[in-house]
Amino acid sequence: MLKKSVYVLVMSLMLVSFLAACGSKEKETAASGEKKGGEFVFASSGLYPPFNYSDNNKLVGFDVEIGTAIAEELGMEPKPVTNPWQTIIAALQADKFHAIIGSMAITDERLKEVNFTEPYYESGAQVFVSEDNNSIKSVDDLKDKRIGVVVSSTFEENAKEYTDDVKTYDSDVTALQDLMVKGRLDAVITDQLVGMYAIKENDLKIKKVGEPIYLDQMGIAIRKEDEKLLEDVNKALETLKENGKYGEISEKYFGEDISK
């Protein structure tokens, strides 16, 4: 009986020592900055420069860098992935990734399906036409014209307010390029920042018409059931704005802090 008691006591002490060592190791790991939270997988279309696009087979852009910075704030490894825009919300709901960081506008319709963080930037729906088009000077001139938009975007619904002749594309650049092909399109409605970037980077002979039709607030979409993640991502975004990291990323792409 005595031997058994001694054995139990020794084993108990060994267990306590083991748990203490594990706890100490975890603290040391946390202090060293080693990531223990796994991967933070976030999705975009990958077809929306300068926010998310492929460069030498690598996913890059403003959204990608913001997502990467958020992952680092969460203590997780960033893993940006692409998904077709038409099915991106369904894929999020199917738990294929943690979040959509792809310049998704916050709308009442989308809020029925997912939660959104606080807006991380704001931009407007802009009309673009070819440089030699002088017949379209405002949105009032869009009636019955052929308008190009990205499929399943908020711009598609907006275009339908002016015409039944709406042509959809997988990317903004493709739509904007079609403006220069006579007879294909009369106008394109897309994000103002995206359009101006595309003109500059691709030397497109197109121009914007008037002021933005409206302003969209862009948010990070997260599954309804992931309430803690929503809270954590919001906190990470706030930290990035306060410590200057957000501004640094924004300056790189737009020459200014677009959060302000």
PDB file of C-alpha atoms in Angstrom:
ATOM      1  CA  MET A   1       0.000   0.000   0.000  1.00  0.00           C
ATOM      2  CA  LEU A   2       2.855   2.365   0.901  1.00  0.00           C
ATOM      3  CA  LYS A   3       4.658   1.609  -2.348  1.00  0.00           C
ATOM      4  CA  LYS A   4       1.470   2.317  -4.284  1.00  0.00           C
ATOM      5  CA  SER A   5       1.008   5.667  -2.522  1.00  0.00           C
ATOM      6  CA  VAL A   6       4.614   6.645  -3.240  1.00  0.00           C
ATOM      7  CA  TYR A   7       4.126   5.668  -6.893  1.00  0.00           C
ATOM      8  CA  VAL A   8       0.979   7.793  -7.188  1.00  0.00           C
ATOM      9  CA  LEU A   9       2.741  10.734  -5.517  1.00  0.00           C
ATOM     10  CA  VAL A  10       5.740  10.490  -7.858  1.00  0.00           C
ATOM     11  CA  MET A  11       3.513  10.282 -10.931  1.00  0.00           C
ATOM     12  CA  SER A  12       1.489  13.260  -9.739  1.00  0.00           C
ATOM     13  CA  LEU A  13       4.641  15.340  -9.257  1.00  0.00           C
ATOM     14  CA  MET A  14       5.867  14.352 -12.718  1.00  0.00           C
ATOM     15  CA  LEU A  15       2.514  15.395 -14.239  1.00  0.00           C
ATOM     16  CA  VAL A  16       2.604  18.760 -12.464  1.00  0.00           C
ATOM     17  CA  SER A  17       6.167  19.337 -13.663  1.00  0.00           C
ATOM     18  CA  PHE A  18       5.171  18.432 -17.220  1.00  0.00           C
ATOM     19  CA  LEU A  19       2.194  20.809 -17.259  1.00  0.00           C
ATOM     20  CA  ALA A  20       4.294  23.600 -15.768  1.00  0.00           C
ATOM     21  CA  ALA A  21       6.930  23.071 -18.441  1.00  0.00           C
ATOM     22  CA  CYS A  22       4.258  23.186 -21.174  1.00  0.00           C
ATOM     23  CA  GLY A  23       2.842  26.397 -19.784  1.00  0.00           C
ATOM     24  CA  SER A  24       6.272  27.928 -19.624  1.00  0.00           C
ATOM     25  CA  LYS A  25       6.956  26.866 -23.208  1.00  0.00           C
ATOM     26  CA  GLU A  26       3.700  28.434 -24.396  1.00  0.00           C
ATOM     27  CA  LYS A  27       4.596  31.735 -22.747  1.00  0.00           C
ATOM     28  CA  GLU A  28       8.052  31.655 -24.279  1.00  0.00           C
ATOM     29  CA  THR A  29       6.549  30.937 -27.696  1.00  0.00           C
ATOM     30  CA  ALA A  30       4.060  33.785 -27.371  1.00  0.00           C
ATOM     31  CA  ALA A  31       6.773  36.149 -26.236  1.00  0.00           C
ATOM     32  CA  SER A  32       8.947  35.198 -29.205  1.00  0.00           C
ATOM     33  CA  GLY A  33       6.152  36.177 -31.585  1.00  0.00           C
ATOM     34  CA  GLU A  34       5.712  32.715 -33.073  1.00  0.00           C
ATOM     35  CA  LYS A  35       2.252  32.398 -34.650  1.00  0.00           C
ATOM     36  CA  LYS A  36       0.100  29.782 -32.952  1.00  0.00           C
ATOM     37  CA  GLY A  37      -3.321  30.648 -34.355  1.00  0.00           C
ATOM     38  CA  GLY A  38      -3.065  28.740 -37.625  1.00  0.00           C
ATOM     39  CA  GLU A  39      -3.942  30.280 -40.972  1.00  0.00           C
ATOM     40  CA  PHE A  40      -6.198  33.254 -41.630  1.00  0.00           C
ATOM     41  CA  VAL A  41      -7.670  32.446 -45.035  1.00  0.00           C
ATOM     42  CA  PHE A  42      -9.255  35.386 -46.832  1.00  0.00           C
ATOM     43  CA  ALA A  43     -10.714  35.544 -50.324  1.00  0.00           C
ATOM     44  CA  SER A  44     -11.141  37.955 -53.204  1.00  0.00           C
ATOM     45  CA  SER A  45     -11.864  37.619 -56.913  1.00  0.00           C
ATOM     46  CA  GLY A  46      -8.234  38.299 -57.798  1.00  0.00           C
ATOM     47  CA  LEU A  47      -9.497  40.320 -60.775  1.00  0.00           C
ATOM     48  CA  TYR A  48      -9.826  43.778 -59.242  1.00  0.00           C
ATOM     49  CA  PRO A  49      -6.599  45.794 -59.571  1.00  0.00           C
ATOM     50  CA  PRO A  50      -5.231  47.606 -57.659  1.00  0.00           C
ATOM     51  CA  PHE A  51      -7.167  45.992 -54.790  1.00  0.00           C
ATOM     52  CA  ASN A  52      -6.617  42.309 -55.608  1.00  0.00           C
ATOM     53  CA  TYR A  53      -4.962  40.857 -58.713  1.00  0.00           C
ATOM     54  CA  SER A  54      -2.293  38.449 -59.921  1.00  0.00           C
ATOM     55  CA  ASP A  55       1.257  39.576 -60.556  1.00  0.00           C
ATOM     56  CA  ASN A  56       3.712  36.879 -61.689  1.00  0.00           C
ATOM     57  CA  ASN A  57       1.306  34.223 -60.386  1.00  0.00           C
ATOM     58  CA  LYS A  58       1.199  35.874 -56.964  1.00  0.00           C
ATOM     59  CA  LEU A  59      -1.937  37.441 -55.476  1.00  0.00           C
ATOM     60  CA  VAL A  60      -1.186  41.075 -54.649  1.00  0.00           C
ATOM     61  CA  GLY A  61      -2.932  44.407 -54.113  1.00  0.00           C
ATOM     62  CA  PHE A  62      -4.336  46.704 -51.472  1.00  0.00           C
ATOM     63  CA  ASP A  63      -6.881  44.168 -50.167  1.00  0.00           C
ATOM     64  CA  VAL A  64      -4.229  41.458 -49.998  1.00  0.00           C
ATOM     65  CA  GLU A  65      -1.863  43.631 -47.979  1.00  0.00           C
ATOM     66  CA  ILE A  66      -4.647  44.741 -45.628  1.00  0.00           C
ATOM     67  CA  GLY A  67      -5.658  41.095 -45.127  1.00  0.00           C
ATOM     68  CA  THR A  68      -2.052  40.122 -44.480  1.00  0.00           C
ATOM     69  CA  ALA A  69      -1.658  42.899 -41.900  1.00  0.00           C
ATOM     70  CA  ILE A  70      -4.896  41.837 -40.172  1.00  0.00           C
ATOM     71  CA  ALA A  71      -3.672  38.230 -40.011  1.00  0.00           C
ATOM     72  CA  GLU A  72      -0.449  39.371 -38.368  1.00  0.00           C
ATOM     73  CA  GLU A  73      -2.431  41.376 -35.801  1.00  0.00           C
ATOM     74  CA  LEU A  74      -4.444  38.231 -35.071  1.00  0.00           C
ATOM     75  CA  GLY A  75      -1.253  36.215 -34.636  1.00  0.00           C
ATOM     76  CA  MET A  76      -2.106  34.044 -37.630  1.00  0.00           C
ATOM     77  CA  GLU A  77      -0.486  33.145 -40.932  1.00  0.00           C
ATOM     78  CA  PRO A  78      -2.071  35.039 -43.845  1.00  0.00           C
ATOM     79  CA  LYS A  79      -3.376  32.924 -46.719  1.00  0.00           C
ATOM     80  CA  PRO A  80      -4.993  34.932 -49.519  1.00  0.00           C
ATOM     81  CA  VAL A  81      -7.052  32.874 -51.990  1.00  0.00           C
ATOM     82  CA  THR A  82      -9.275  33.592 -54.977  1.00  0.00           C
ATOM     83  CA  ASN A  83     -12.878  32.628 -55.631  1.00  0.00           C
ATOM     84  CA  PRO A  84     -15.246  33.602 -58.469  1.00  0.00           C
ATOM     85  CA  TRP A  85     -17.152  36.724 -57.418  1.00  0.00           C
ATOM     86  CA  GLN A  86     -20.505  35.182 -58.334  1.00  0.00           C
ATOM     87  CA  THR A  87     -20.128  32.448 -55.683  1.00  0.00           C
ATOM     88  CA  ILE A  88     -17.859  34.102 -53.133  1.00  0.00           C
ATOM     89  CA  ILE A  89     -20.533  34.610 -50.444  1.00  0.00           C
ATOM     90  CA  ALA A  90     -21.783  31.028 -50.838  1.00  0.00           C
ATOM     91  CA  ALA A  91     -18.191  29.798 -50.474  1.00  0.00           C
ATOM     92  CA  LEU A  92     -17.754  31.862 -47.294  1.00  0.00           C
ATOM     93  CA  GLN A  93     -20.955  30.401 -45.871  1.00  0.00           C
ATOM     94  CA  ALA A  94     -19.625  26.935 -46.726  1.00  0.00           C
ATOM     95  CA  ASP A  95     -16.620  27.743 -44.503  1.00  0.00           C
ATOM     96  CA  LYS A  96     -14.050  27.571 -47.340  1.00  0.00           C
ATOM     97  CA  PHE A  97     -12.291  30.631 -45.891  1.00  0.00           C
ATOM     98  CA  HIS A  98     -12.562  32.905 -42.858  1.00  0.00           C
ATOM     99  CA  ALA A  99     -13.374  36.196 -44.557  1.00  0.00           C
ATOM    100  CA  ILE A 100     -13.901  38.039 -47.831  1.00  0.00           C
ATOM    101  CA  ILE A 101     -11.404  40.876 -48.131  1.00  0.00           C
ATOM    102  CA  GLY A 102     -12.141  41.856 -51.689  1.00  0.00           C
ATOM    103  CA  SER A 103     -13.578  45.394 -51.759  1.00  0.00           C
ATOM    104  CA  MET A 104     -17.108  44.148 -51.160  1.00  0.00           C
ATOM    105  CA  ALA A 105     -19.693  46.902 -50.780  1.00  0.00           C
ATOM    106  CA  ILE A 106     -21.887  46.685 -47.689  1.00  0.00           C
ATOM    107  CA  THR A 107     -25.508  46.356 -48.802  1.00  0.00           C
ATOM    108  CA  ASP A 108     -28.756  45.481 -47.044  1.00  0.00           C
ATOM    109  CA  GLU A 109     -29.090  42.404 -49.253  1.00  0.00           C
ATOM    110  CA  ARG A 110     -25.647  41.094 -48.359  1.00  0.00           C
ATOM    111  CA  LEU A 111     -26.200  41.828 -44.672  1.00  0.00           C
ATOM    112  CA  LYS A 112     -28.954  39.213 -44.723  1.00  0.00           C
ATOM    113  CA  GLU A 113     -26.335  36.584 -45.569  1.00  0.00           C
ATOM    114  CA  VAL A 114     -23.120  37.700 -43.836  1.00  0.00           C
ATOM    115  CA  ASN A 115     -21.809  40.137 -41.256  1.00  0.00           C
ATOM    116  CA  PHE A 116     -19.512  43.009 -42.161  1.00  0.00           C
ATOM    117  CA  THR A 117     -16.768  44.757 -40.262  1.00  0.00           C
ATOM    118  CA  GLU A 118     -16.725  48.515 -39.967  1.00  0.00           C
ATOM    119  CA  PRO A 119     -15.997  49.992 -43.449  1.00  0.00           C
ATOM    120  CA  TYR A 120     -12.298  49.926 -44.267  1.00  0.00           C
ATOM    121  CA  TYR A 121     -12.598  52.365 -47.178  1.00  0.00           C
ATOM    122  CA  GLU A 122     -15.163  54.256 -49.231  1.00  0.00           C
ATOM    123  CA  SER A 123     -15.321  54.837 -52.968  1.00  0.00           C
ATOM    124  CA  GLY A 124     -17.817  55.797 -55.635  1.00  0.00           C
ATOM    125  CA  ALA A 125     -19.534  54.325 -58.693  1.00  0.00           C
ATOM    126  CA  GLN A 126     -18.106  56.203 -61.656  1.00  0.00           C
ATOM    127  CA  VAL A 127     -19.135  56.403 -65.322  1.00  0.00           C
ATOM    128  CA  PHE A 128     -16.329  55.987 -67.869  1.00  0.00           C
ATOM    129  CA  VAL A 129     -16.506  56.466 -71.649  1.00  0.00           C
ATOM    130  CA  SER A 130     -14.006  56.488 -74.526  1.00  0.00           C
ATOM    131  CA  GLU A 131     -12.024  59.710 -74.970  1.00  0.00           C
ATOM    132  CA  ASP A 132     -13.776  60.523 -78.264  1.00  0.00           C
ATOM    133  CA  ASN A 133     -17.282  60.043 -76.825  1.00  0.00           C
ATOM    134  CA  ASN A 134     -18.882  63.464 -76.406  1.00  0.00           C
ATOM    135  CA  SER A 135     -22.508  62.308 -76.354  1.00  0.00           C
ATOM    136  CA  ILE A 136     -22.418  61.056 -72.753  1.00  0.00           C
ATOM    137  CA  LYS A 137     -21.756  63.925 -70.370  1.00  0.00           C
ATOM    138  CA  SER A 138     -23.716  62.777 -67.311  1.00  0.00           C
ATOM    139  CA  VAL A 139     -25.676  59.806 -65.990  1.00  0.00           C
ATOM    140  CA  ASP A 140     -28.782  61.268 -67.619  1.00  0.00           C
ATOM    141  CA  ASP A 141     -27.254  60.408 -71.000  1.00  0.00           C
ATOM    142  CA  LEU A 142     -27.024  56.694 -70.161  1.00  0.00           C
ATOM    143  CA  LYS A 143     -30.654  55.957 -71.052  1.00  0.00           C
ATOM    144  CA  ASP A 144     -30.884  52.991 -73.432  1.00  0.00           C
ATOM    145  CA  LYS A 145     -27.098  52.872 -73.874  1.00  0.00           C
ATOM    146  CA  ARG A 146     -25.025  49.665 -73.702  1.00  0.00           C
ATOM    147  CA  ILE A 147     -23.248  49.680 -70.326  1.00  0.00           C
ATOM    148  CA  GLY A 148     -20.488  47.333 -69.224  1.00  0.00           C
ATOM    149  CA  VAL A 149     -20.108  46.193 -65.596  1.00  0.00           C
ATOM    150  CA  VAL A 150     -18.496  43.427 -63.553  1.00  0.00           C
ATOM    151  CA  VAL A 151     -20.887  40.508 -63.103  1.00  0.00           C
ATOM    152  CA  SER A 152     -22.705  40.294 -59.741  1.00  0.00           C
ATOM    153  CA  SER A 153     -21.355  43.686 -58.659  1.00  0.00           C
ATOM    154  CA  THR A 154     -23.423  46.517 -57.204  1.00  0.00           C
ATOM    155  CA  PHE A 155     -22.688  48.367 -60.459  1.00  0.00           C
ATOM    156  CA  GLU A 156     -24.749  45.817 -62.394  1.00  0.00           C
ATOM    157  CA  GLU A 157     -27.918  46.724 -60.501  1.00  0.00           C
ATOM    158  CA  ASN A 158     -27.104  50.411 -60.863  1.00  0.00           C
ATOM    159  CA  ALA A 159     -26.652  50.123 -64.633  1.00  0.00           C
ATOM    160  CA  LYS A 160     -30.087  48.485 -64.946  1.00  0.00           C
ATOM    161  CA  GLU A 161     -31.639  51.701 -63.642  1.00  0.00           C
ATOM    162  CA  TYR A 162     -30.588  53.399 -66.876  1.00  0.00           C
ATOM    163  CA  THR A 163     -30.831  50.675 -69.510  1.00  0.00           C
ATOM    164  CA  ASP A 164     -31.833  47.090 -70.268  1.00  0.00           C
ATOM    165  CA  ASP A 165     -28.694  46.687 -72.384  1.00  0.00           C
ATOM    166  CA  VAL A 166     -26.153  45.661 -69.719  1.00  0.00           C
ATOM    167  CA  LYS A 167     -23.113  43.572 -70.630  1.00  0.00           C
ATOM    168  CA  THR A 168     -21.288  41.767 -67.830  1.00  0.00           C
ATOM    169  CA  TYR A 169     -17.564  41.016 -67.517  1.00  0.00           C
ATOM    170  CA  ASP A 170     -15.310  39.043 -65.189  1.00  0.00           C
ATOM    171  CA  SER A 171     -13.010  42.039 -64.647  1.00  0.00           C
ATOM    172  CA  ASP A 172     -13.129  45.828 -64.784  1.00  0.00           C
ATOM    173  CA  VAL A 173     -10.062  46.078 -67.003  1.00  0.00           C
ATOM    174  CA  THR A 174     -11.697  43.905 -69.685  1.00  0.00           C
ATOM    175  CA  ALA A 175     -14.842  46.035 -69.584  1.00  0.00           C
ATOM    176  CA  LEU A 176     -12.865  49.291 -69.775  1.00  0.00           C
ATOM    177  CA  GLN A 177     -10.776  47.969 -72.686  1.00  0.00           C
ATOM    178  CA  ASP A 178     -13.985  47.245 -74.609  1.00  0.00           C
ATOM    179  CA  LEU A 179     -14.814  50.956 -74.486  1.00  0.00           C
ATOM    180  CA  MET A 180     -12.056  51.492 -77.038  1.00  0.00           C
ATOM    181  CA  VAL A 181     -13.526  48.944 -79.474  1.00  0.00           C
ATOM    182  CA  LYS A 182     -16.091  50.763 -81.576  1.00  0.00           C
ATOM    183  CA  GLY A 183     -19.608  49.411 -81.221  1.00  0.00           C
ATOM    184  CA  ARG A 184     -19.047  47.200 -78.195  1.00  0.00           C
ATOM    185  CA  LEU A 185     -19.940  49.545 -75.314  1.00  0.00           C
ATOM    186  CA  ASP A 186     -21.134  53.079 -74.769  1.00  0.00           C
ATOM    187  CA  ALA A 187     -20.061  53.324 -71.138  1.00  0.00           C
ATOM    188  CA  VAL A 188     -18.717  51.393 -68.146  1.00  0.00           C
ATOM    189  CA  ILE A 189     -19.756  51.840 -64.545  1.00  0.00           C
ATOM    190  CA  THR A 190     -17.145  50.781 -62.034  1.00  0.00           C
ATOM    191  CA  ASP A 191     -15.362  51.948 -58.921  1.00  0.00           C
ATOM    192  CA  GLN A 192     -13.738  55.357 -59.335  1.00  0.00           C
ATOM    193  CA  LEU A 193     -10.379  54.316 -57.843  1.00  0.00           C
ATOM    194  CA  VAL A 194     -10.276  51.116 -59.888  1.00  0.00           C
ATOM    195  CA  GLY A 195     -11.079  52.922 -63.133  1.00  0.00           C
ATOM    196  CA  MET A 196      -8.473  55.644 -62.659  1.00  0.00           C
ATOM    197  CA  TYR A 197      -5.840  53.042 -61.764  1.00  0.00           C
ATOM    198  CA  ALA A 198      -6.718  50.965 -64.858  1.00  0.00           C
ATOM    199  CA  ILE A 199      -6.423  54.026 -67.127  1.00  0.00           C
ATOM    200  CA  LYS A 200      -2.987  54.827 -65.736  1.00  0.00           C
ATOM    201  CA  GLU A 201      -1.590  51.280 -65.697  1.00  0.00           C
ATOM    202  CA  ASN A 202      -2.970  50.180 -69.093  1.00  0.00           C
ATOM    203  CA  ASP A 203      -2.755  53.505 -70.944  1.00  0.00           C
ATOM    204  CA  LEU A 204      -6.454  53.340 -71.814  1.00  0.00           C
ATOM    205  CA  LYS A 205      -7.880  56.120 -73.974  1.00  0.00           C
ATOM    206  CA  ILE A 206     -10.932  56.606 -71.807  1.00  0.00           C
ATOM    207  CA  LYS A 207     -12.215  59.272 -69.438  1.00  0.00           C
ATOM    208  CA  LYS A 208     -14.547  59.618 -66.462  1.00  0.00           C
ATOM    209  CA  VAL A 209     -17.848  61.474 -66.727  1.00  0.00           C
ATOM    210  CA  GLY A 210     -19.011  63.775 -63.926  1.00  0.00           C
ATOM    211  CA  GLU A 211     -18.946  62.989 -60.217  1.00  0.00           C
ATOM    212  CA  PRO A 212     -19.486  59.518 -58.705  1.00  0.00           C
ATOM    213  CA  ILE A 213     -23.096  58.326 -58.953  1.00  0.00           C
ATOM    214  CA  TYR A 214     -22.996  57.264 -55.308  1.00  0.00           C
ATOM    215  CA  LEU A 215     -20.530  56.206 -52.637  1.00  0.00           C
ATOM    216  CA  ASP A 216     -20.084  52.633 -51.420  1.00  0.00           C
ATOM    217  CA  GLN A 217     -18.677  51.606 -48.052  1.00  0.00           C
ATOM    218  CA  MET A 218     -16.452  48.561 -48.343  1.00  0.00           C
ATOM    219  CA  GLY A 219     -16.389  46.008 -45.532  1.00  0.00           C
ATOM    220  CA  ILE A 220     -14.823  42.661 -44.706  1.00  0.00           C
ATOM    221  CA  ALA A 221     -17.451  39.919 -44.892  1.00  0.00           C
ATOM    222  CA  ILE A 222     -17.496  37.249 -42.174  1.00  0.00           C
ATOM    223  CA  ARG A 223     -19.905  34.388 -41.500  1.00  0.00           C
ATOM    224  CA  LYS A 224     -22.854  35.170 -39.225  1.00  0.00           C
ATOM    225  CA  GLU A 225     -21.776  32.539 -36.701  1.00  0.00           C
ATOM    226  CA  ASP A 226     -18.202  33.858 -36.399  1.00  0.00           C
ATOM    227  CA  GLU A 227     -19.030  36.709 -34.031  1.00  0.00           C
ATOM    228  CA  LYS A 228     -15.720  36.546 -32.125  1.00  0.00           C
ATOM    229  CA  LEU A 229     -13.751  36.716 -35.375  1.00  0.00           C
ATOM    230  CA  LEU A 230     -15.780  39.757 -36.438  1.00  0.00           C
ATOM    231  CA  GLU A 231     -14.890  41.475 -33.182  1.00  0.00           C
ATOM    232  CA  ASP A 232     -11.204  40.559 -33.502  1.00  0.00           C
ATOM    233  CA  VAL A 233     -10.939  41.722 -37.117  1.00  0.00           C
ATOM    234  CA  ASN A 234     -12.588  45.035 -36.249  1.00  0.00           C
ATOM    235  CA  LYS A 235     -10.053  45.520 -33.456  1.00  0.00           C
ATOM    236  CA  ALA A 236      -7.195  44.626 -35.805  1.00  0.00           C
ATOM    237  CA  LEU A 237      -8.416  47.156 -38.374  1.00  0.00           C
ATOM    238  CA  GLU A 238      -8.585  49.874 -35.729  1.00  0.00           C
ATOM    239  CA  THR A 239      -5.052  49.056 -34.599  1.00  0.00           C
ATOM    240  CA  LEU A 240      -3.743  49.224 -38.173  1.00  0.00           C
ATOM    241  CA  LYS A 241      -5.249  52.672 -38.602  1.00  0.00           C
ATOM    242  CA  GLU A 242      -3.866  53.887 -35.278  1.00  0.00           C
ATOM    243  CA  ASN A 243      -0.326  52.557 -35.734  1.00  0.00           C
ATOM    244  CA  GLY A 244       0.006  53.904 -39.272  1.00  0.00           C
ATOM    245  CA  LYS A 245       0.231  50.556 -41.072  1.00  0.00           C
ATOM    246  CA  TYR A 246      -3.059  51.102 -42.923  1.00  0.00           C
ATOM    247  CA  GLY A 247      -1.915  54.532 -44.087  1.00  0.00           C
ATOM    248  CA  GLU A 248       1.405  53.085 -45.247  1.00  0.00           C
ATOM    249  CA  ILE A 249      -0.331  50.460 -47.404  1.00  0.00           C
ATOM    250  CA  SER A 250      -2.797  53.012 -48.767  1.00  0.00           C
ATOM    251  CA  GLU A 251      -0.051  55.492 -49.702  1.00  0.00           C
ATOM    252  CA  LYS A 252       1.685  52.758 -51.673  1.00  0.00           C
ATOM    253  CA  TYR A 253      -1.322  52.244 -53.958  1.00  0.00           C
ATOM    254  CA  PHE A 254      -3.163  55.566 -53.975  1.00  0.00           C
ATOM    255  CA  GLY A 255      -0.762  58.230 -52.750  1.00  0.00           C
ATOM    256  CA  GLU A 256      -3.024  58.998 -49.785  1.00  0.00           C
ATOM    257  CA  ASP A 257      -4.793  57.416 -46.825  1.00  0.00           C
ATOM    258  CA  ILE A 258      -8.170  56.382 -48.263  1.00  0.00           C
ATOM    259  CA  SER A 259      -9.576  55.561 -44.824  1.00  0.00           C
ATOM    260  CA  LYS A 260      -9.984  59.261 -44.099  1.00  0.00           C
TER     261      LYS A 260
END
